[in-house]
CSV table of C-alpha atoms in Angstrom, one decimal:
chain,number,residue,atom,x,y,z
A,1,UNK,CA,-111.2,174.8,121.0
A,2,UNK,CA,-108.8,172.3,119.2
A,3,UNK,CA,-105.3,172.7,118.2
A,4,UNK,CA,-104.8,172.5,114.4
A,5,UNK,CA,-103.4,169.2,114.9
A,6,UNK,CA,-106.1,168.0,116.7
A,7,UNK,CA,-108.6,169.4,114.5
A,8,UNK,CA,-106.9,167.7,111.6
A,9,UNK,CA,-107.1,164.4,113.4
A,10,UNK,CA,-110.5,164.9,114.0
A,11,UNK,CA,-111.5,166.1,110.3
A,12,UNK,CA,-109.2,163.4,108.7
A,13,UNK,CA,-107.1,165.8,107.1
A,14,UNK,CA,-103.5,166.9,107.5
A,15,UNK,CA,-102.2,170.2,108.9
A,16,UNK,CA,-101.1,171.1,105.4
A,17,UNK,CA,-104.4,171.2,103.5
A,18,UNK,CA,-106.1,173.1,106.7
A,19,UNK,CA,-103.5,175.7,106.1
A,20,UNK,CA,-104.4,175.3,102.4
A,21,UNK,CA,-108.2,176.1,103.3
A,22,UNK,CA,-107.5,179.0,105.2
A,23,UNK,CA,-105.6,180.4,102.5
A,24,UNK,CA,-108.0,179.9,100.2
A,25,UNK,CA,-110.9,181.1,102.8
A,26,UNK,CA,-112.6,178.0,102.7
A,27,UNK,CA,-112.2,177.6,106.4
A,28,UNK,CA,-110.4,180.2,108.6
A,29,UNK,CA,-109.3,179.0,112.2
A,30,UNK,CA,-112.0,180.4,114.6
A,31,UNK,CA,-108.7,181.7,116.7
A,32,UNK,CA,-105.2,182.8,115.6
A,33,UNK,CA,-102.9,183.6,118.5
A,34,UNK,CA,-101.4,187.1,118.0
A,35,UNK,CA,-98.2,186.3,119.7
A,36,UNK,CA,-97.5,182.5,118.3
A,37,UNK,CA,-99.6,182.3,115.5
A,38,UNK,CA,-101.1,179.1,116.4
A,39,UNK,CA,-104.5,178.2,115.0
A,40,UNK,CA,-107.2,176.8,117.0
A,41,UNK,CA,-110.5,175.8,115.7
A,42,UNK,CA,-114.1,175.1,117.4
A,43,UNK,CA,-115.8,171.6,117.2
A,44,UNK,CA,-118.8,173.4,114.9
A,45,UNK,CA,-115.8,173.9,112.6
A,46,UNK,CA,-115.9,170.0,112.0
A,47,UNK,CA,-119.7,170.3,109.6
A,48,UNK,CA,-118.2,172.9,107.3
A,49,UNK,CA,-114.7,171.1,107.1
A,50,UNK,CA,-117.2,167.8,106.3
A,51,UNK,CA,-118.8,169.7,103.7
A,52,UNK,CA,-115.6,171.0,101.9
A,53,UNK,CA,-114.4,167.1,102.0
A,54,UNK,CA,-117.7,166.0,100.7
A,55,UNK,CA,-117.7,168.5,97.6
A,56,UNK,CA,-114.6,167.7,96.7
A,57,UNK,CA,-114.9,164.2,96.4
A,58,UNK,CA,-117.7,164.7,94.1
A,59,UNK,CA,-115.3,166.5,92.0
A,60,UNK,CA,-115.6,170.1,92.5
A,61,UNK,CA,-113.1,172.4,92.2
A,62,UNK,CA,-111.9,174.3,95.7
A,63,UNK,CA,-113.3,177.5,93.9
A,64,UNK,CA,-116.6,175.9,93.4
A,65,UNK,CA,-116.4,174.6,96.8
A,66,UNK,CA,-116.4,178.0,98.4
A,67,UNK,CA,-119.0,179.4,96.0
A,68,UNK,CA,-121.5,176.5,97.0
A,69,UNK,CA,-120.6,176.7,100.9
A,70,UNK,CA,-121.0,180.7,100.8
A,71,UNK,CA,-124.3,180.3,99.5
A,72,UNK,CA,-123.4,182.1,96.1
A,73,UNK,CA,-125.6,179.7,93.8
A,74,UNK,CA,-129.1,178.7,94.0
A,75,UNK,CA,-130.5,175.4,94.5
A,76,UNK,CA,-131.2,175.2,91.3
A,77,UNK,CA,-127.8,176.0,90.2
A,78,UNK,CA,-126.5,173.4,92.3
A,79,UNK,CA,-128.7,170.7,90.9
A,80,UNK,CA,-127.1,171.8,87.7
A,81,UNK,CA,-123.7,171.7,88.5
A,82,UNK,CA,-124.6,168.2,90.0
A,83,UNK,CA,-126.2,167.1,86.6
A,84,UNK,CA,-123.1,168.2,84.9
A,85,UNK,CA,-120.9,166.2,87.4
A,86,UNK,CA,-123.0,163.3,87.0
A,87,UNK,CA,-122.6,163.2,83.2
A,88,UNK,CA,-118.6,163.6,83.4
A,89,UNK,CA,-118.5,160.7,85.9
A,90,UNK,CA,-120.9,158.3,83.4
A,91,UNK,CA,-118.6,159.5,80.5
A,92,UNK,CA,-115.3,158.6,82.4
A,93,UNK,CA,-117.0,155.4,83.3
A,94,UNK,CA,-117.8,154.6,79.9
A,95,UNK,CA,-114.2,155.5,78.9
A,96,UNK,CA,-112.9,153.4,81.9
A,97,UNK,CA,-115.2,150.1,80.8
A,98,UNK,CA,-113.8,150.8,77.2
A,99,UNK,CA,-110.2,150.6,78.5
A,100,UNK,CA,-111.2,147.5,80.5
A,101,UNK,CA,-112.4,145.8,77.6
A,102,UNK,CA,-109.1,146.4,75.3
A,103,UNK,CA,-107.2,145.3,78.4
A,104,UNK,CA,-109.0,142.0,78.8
A,105,UNK,CA,-109.0,141.7,74.8
A,106,UNK,CA,-105.3,142.0,74.7
A,107,UNK,CA,-104.7,139.9,77.7
A,108,UNK,CA,-107.0,137.0,76.1
A,109,UNK,CA,-105.0,137.4,72.7
A,110,UNK,CA,-101.6,137.0,74.6
A,111,UNK,CA,-102.6,134.0,76.4
A,112,UNK,CA,-104.3,132.3,72.9
A,113,UNK,CA,-101.0,133.5,71.1
A,114,UNK,CA,-98.7,133.2,74.0
A,115,UNK,CA,-97.2,136.7,72.6
A,116,UNK,CA,-98.2,140.2,72.6
A,117,UNK,CA,-99.7,141.4,69.4
A,118,UNK,CA,-97.7,144.2,67.2
A,119,UNK,CA,-100.7,145.7,65.9
A,120,UNK,CA,-101.7,148.7,67.7
A,121,UNK,CA,-105.3,149.5,67.1
A,122,UNK,CA,-106.6,153.2,67.9
A,123,UNK,CA,-110.2,154.7,67.6
A,124,UNK,CA,-110.1,158.1,66.2
A,125,UNK,CA,-111.9,160.4,63.9
A,126,UNK,CA,-111.0,161.2,60.6
A,127,UNK,CA,-111.7,164.5,58.6
A,128,UNK,CA,-112.9,165.1,55.3
A,129,UNK,CA,-110.7,165.3,52.5
A,130,UNK,CA,-111.0,166.5,48.7
A,131,UNK,CA,-109.7,163.7,46.3
A,132,UNK,CA,-109.2,163.6,43.0
A,133,UNK,CA,-110.0,160.0,41.8
A,134,UNK,CA,-110.3,157.2,39.5
A,135,UNK,CA,-112.4,154.2,39.6
A,136,UNK,CA,-112.6,150.7,38.4
A,137,UNK,CA,-114.6,147.2,39.6
A,138,UNK,CA,-112.2,144.8,41.1
A,139,UNK,CA,-113.9,140.8,41.3
A,140,UNK,CA,-113.8,140.9,45.0
A,141,UNK,CA,-112.2,142.6,48.1
A,142,UNK,CA,-109.4,139.8,48.9
A,143,UNK,CA,-105.8,141.4,47.9
A,144,UNK,CA,-105.2,139.4,44.8
A,145,UNK,CA,-108.5,140.9,43.0
A,146,UNK,CA,-107.7,144.4,44.6
A,147,UNK,CA,-103.9,144.6,43.9
A,148,UNK,CA,-104.1,144.3,40.2
A,149,UNK,CA,-107.0,146.8,39.9
A,150,UNK,CA,-105.3,149.6,42.5
A,151,UNK,CA,-102.0,149.6,41.2
A,152,UNK,CA,-102.7,150.8,37.8
A,153,UNK,CA,-105.3,153.0,38.8
A,154,UNK,CA,-102.6,155.1,41.1
A,155,UNK,CA,-100.3,155.0,38.2
A,156,UNK,CA,-102.7,156.5,35.9
A,157,UNK,CA,-103.9,159.0,38.5
A,158,UNK,CA,-100.2,160.1,39.4
A,159,UNK,CA,-99.2,160.4,35.7
A,160,UNK,CA,-102.0,162.6,35.3
A,161,UNK,CA,-101.4,164.8,38.5
A,162,UNK,CA,-97.9,165.3,37.5
A,163,UNK,CA,-98.8,166.4,34.0
A,164,UNK,CA,-101.3,168.8,35.2
A,165,UNK,CA,-98.6,170.3,37.5
A,166,UNK,CA,-100.8,169.8,40.5
A,167,UNK,CA,-99.2,168.9,43.9
A,168,UNK,CA,-101.0,166.6,46.3
A,169,UNK,CA,-102.0,168.1,49.6
A,170,UNK,CA,-101.4,164.6,51.1
A,171,UNK,CA,-101.1,160.9,51.1
A,172,UNK,CA,-102.9,158.7,48.8
A,173,UNK,CA,-106.4,157.4,50.2
A,174,UNK,CA,-108.3,154.6,48.6
A,175,UNK,CA,-112.0,153.9,49.6
A,176,UNK,CA,-114.1,150.9,48.4
A,177,UNK,CA,-117.9,150.2,48.4
A,178,UNK,CA,-120.1,147.6,46.7
A,179,UNK,CA,-119.8,148.0,42.8
A,180,UNK,CA,-123.3,149.1,41.7
A,181,UNK,CA,-125.0,146.4,39.3
A,182,UNK,CA,-121.9,144.4,39.6
A,183,UNK,CA,-121.5,140.4,40.1
A,184,UNK,CA,-121.9,139.8,44.1
A,185,UNK,CA,-119.3,140.3,46.0
A,186,UNK,CA,-117.6,142.6,43.1
A,187,UNK,CA,-116.2,146.0,44.7
A,188,UNK,CA,-115.9,149.4,42.9
A,189,UNK,CA,-112.1,150.6,43.9
A,190,UNK,CA,-111.8,154.1,44.3
A,191,UNK,CA,-107.8,155.4,44.3
A,192,UNK,CA,-107.5,159.1,45.2
A,193,UNK,CA,-105.2,161.8,45.7
A,194,UNK,CA,-106.0,164.8,48.0
A,195,UNK,CA,-106.2,168.1,45.9
A,196,UNK,CA,-106.2,171.6,46.7
A,197,UNK,CA,-110.1,173.6,46.1
A,198,UNK,CA,-108.6,175.1,42.8
A,199,UNK,CA,-108.4,171.7,41.0
A,200,UNK,CA,-110.9,170.8,38.5
A,201,UNK,CA,-111.5,167.4,37.1
A,202,UNK,CA,-111.3,168.8,33.5
A,203,UNK,CA,-107.6,169.7,34.4
A,204,UNK,CA,-107.0,165.9,35.0
A,205,UNK,CA,-108.2,164.2,32.0
A,206,UNK,CA,-111.4,162.0,31.4
A,207,UNK,CA,-112.5,159.5,33.7
A,208,UNK,CA,-111.2,161.6,36.8
A,209,UNK,CA,-113.6,162.8,39.4
A,210,UNK,CA,-113.3,164.9,42.1
A,211,UNK,CA,-115.1,164.3,45.1
A,212,UNK,CA,-115.8,165.2,48.5
A,213,UNK,CA,-115.1,162.3,50.7
A,214,UNK,CA,-117.0,163.0,54.2
A,215,UNK,CA,-115.2,162.6,57.6
A,216,UNK,CA,-115.9,160.2,60.1
A,217,UNK,CA,-116.6,160.9,63.8
A,218,UNK,CA,-115.0,157.1,64.7
A,219,UNK,CA,-112.9,154.4,63.0
A,220,UNK,CA,-110.6,151.7,64.1
A,221,UNK,CA,-107.1,152.0,62.8
A,222,UNK,CA,-104.1,149.9,62.7
A,223,UNK,CA,-100.7,150.5,60.6
A,224,UNK,CA,-99.9,147.7,58.2
A,225,UNK,CA,-96.0,147.6,57.2
A,226,UNK,CA,-95.2,145.7,54.3
A,227,UNK,CA,-96.8,145.1,50.4
A,228,UNK,CA,-100.6,145.3,50.3
A,229,UNK,CA,-100.3,141.5,49.0
A,230,UNK,CA,-99.9,140.6,52.6
A,231,UNK,CA,-102.5,142.9,54.3
A,232,UNK,CA,-104.7,140.2,55.2
A,233,UNK,CA,-103.5,139.3,58.6
A,234,UNK,CA,-103.4,143.0,59.9
A,235,UNK,CA,-107.1,143.2,58.5
A,236,UNK,CA,-108.5,140.4,60.2
A,237,UNK,CA,-106.3,141.4,63.3
A,238,UNK,CA,-108.4,144.8,63.1
A,239,UNK,CA,-111.7,143.1,62.1
A,240,UNK,CA,-111.2,140.8,65.3
A,241,UNK,CA,-110.3,143.7,67.5
A,242,UNK,CA,-113.8,145.5,66.3
A,243,UNK,CA,-115.7,142.2,67.3
A,244,UNK,CA,-114.2,141.6,70.5
A,245,UNK,CA,-114.5,145.3,71.5
A,246,UNK,CA,-118.1,145.2,70.9
A,247,UNK,CA,-118.1,147.8,68.0
A,248,UNK,CA,-119.3,147.3,64.4
A,249,UNK,CA,-118.5,148.2,60.8
A,250,UNK,CA,-120.0,150.4,59.0
A,251,UNK,CA,-118.5,149.3,55.5
A,252,UNK,CA,-115.0,148.4,53.8
A,253,UNK,CA,-112.0,149.9,55.3
A,254,UNK,CA,-110.1,152.8,53.9
A,255,UNK,CA,-106.5,152.7,52.9
A,256,UNK,CA,-104.0,155.8,53.8
A,257,UNK,CA,-100.7,155.2,52.0
A,258,UNK,CA,-98.4,156.9,54.7
A,259,UNK,CA,-95.2,155.9,52.7
A,260,UNK,CA,-94.6,154.0,49.1
A,261,UNK,CA,-91.4,153.5,48.2
A,262,UNK,CA,-90.2,151.8,45.5
A,263,UNK,CA,-89.7,148.4,47.8
A,264,UNK,CA,-93.0,147.3,48.4
A,265,UNK,CA,-92.1,145.5,51.4
A,266,UNK,CA,-91.2,148.9,53.3
A,267,UNK,CA,-94.6,150.3,52.5
A,268,UNK,CA,-96.5,151.9,55.3
A,269,UNK,CA,-100.2,151.8,55.1
A,270,UNK,CA,-103.0,152.9,57.9
A,271,UNK,CA,-106.3,150.8,57.8
A,272,UNK,CA,-109.2,152.8,58.6
A,273,UNK,CA,-112.5,150.8,59.5
A,274,UNK,CA,-115.4,153.5,60.1
A,275,UNK,CA,-117.5,152.0,62.9
A,276,UNK,CA,-121.1,152.6,63.4
A,277,UNK,CA,-122.5,155.1,66.3
């Protein structure tokens, strides 16, 4: 017989952990002195202790360990539990690898530029949104071509929304696509405001469309602060990050207008770049 201290040494666990296993019913002592309360263990119990430790290291909870040890699961059920655990570990490994890539990218950026970037890029899902929108073609996706188009579109749309007594349900959202039948490189600009389901296009006058912009499962996003005339460095930083991290864009970025005070240098805009699966 081993004292609890000696058994703990042989099993490479702490005395506190053995007491915890006893309390949970995972591994009771072979004998407990009725007077002193001292616990004693038999050598054969090391095999059960080793199984507890092995199953814990596989990621099973102590409750699951107890169920497995007491043969309350079939071999097929155990295989299923192990397959599920394998899938969880594979997902965790993939997420860790993605984070490692991000760390390496940030390190390279600091080494190349001598400073840490102020642009924090986050991958997240985007919800679907119902938009009232106006559209117009811009010569290109360059800020100098987009700005003169999207500004008047939003001014017109906001005026219509206000006259109709409609309250937008969120901040403005612009999105883009190649202009159908237009000149090479031309872009169809969509300036939109989210509206409730009761709002109809005819309530807002001719030219306004109500569209259901679908959600996006994964998008790389970054916050740009300042006038959109100076958005190019932020957009380029987002594009470099997407390429460096092994992603591919599925199209033009969306622009969520988080804050648009009169001072354009204080604007806050989130660039949202949908990613291919």
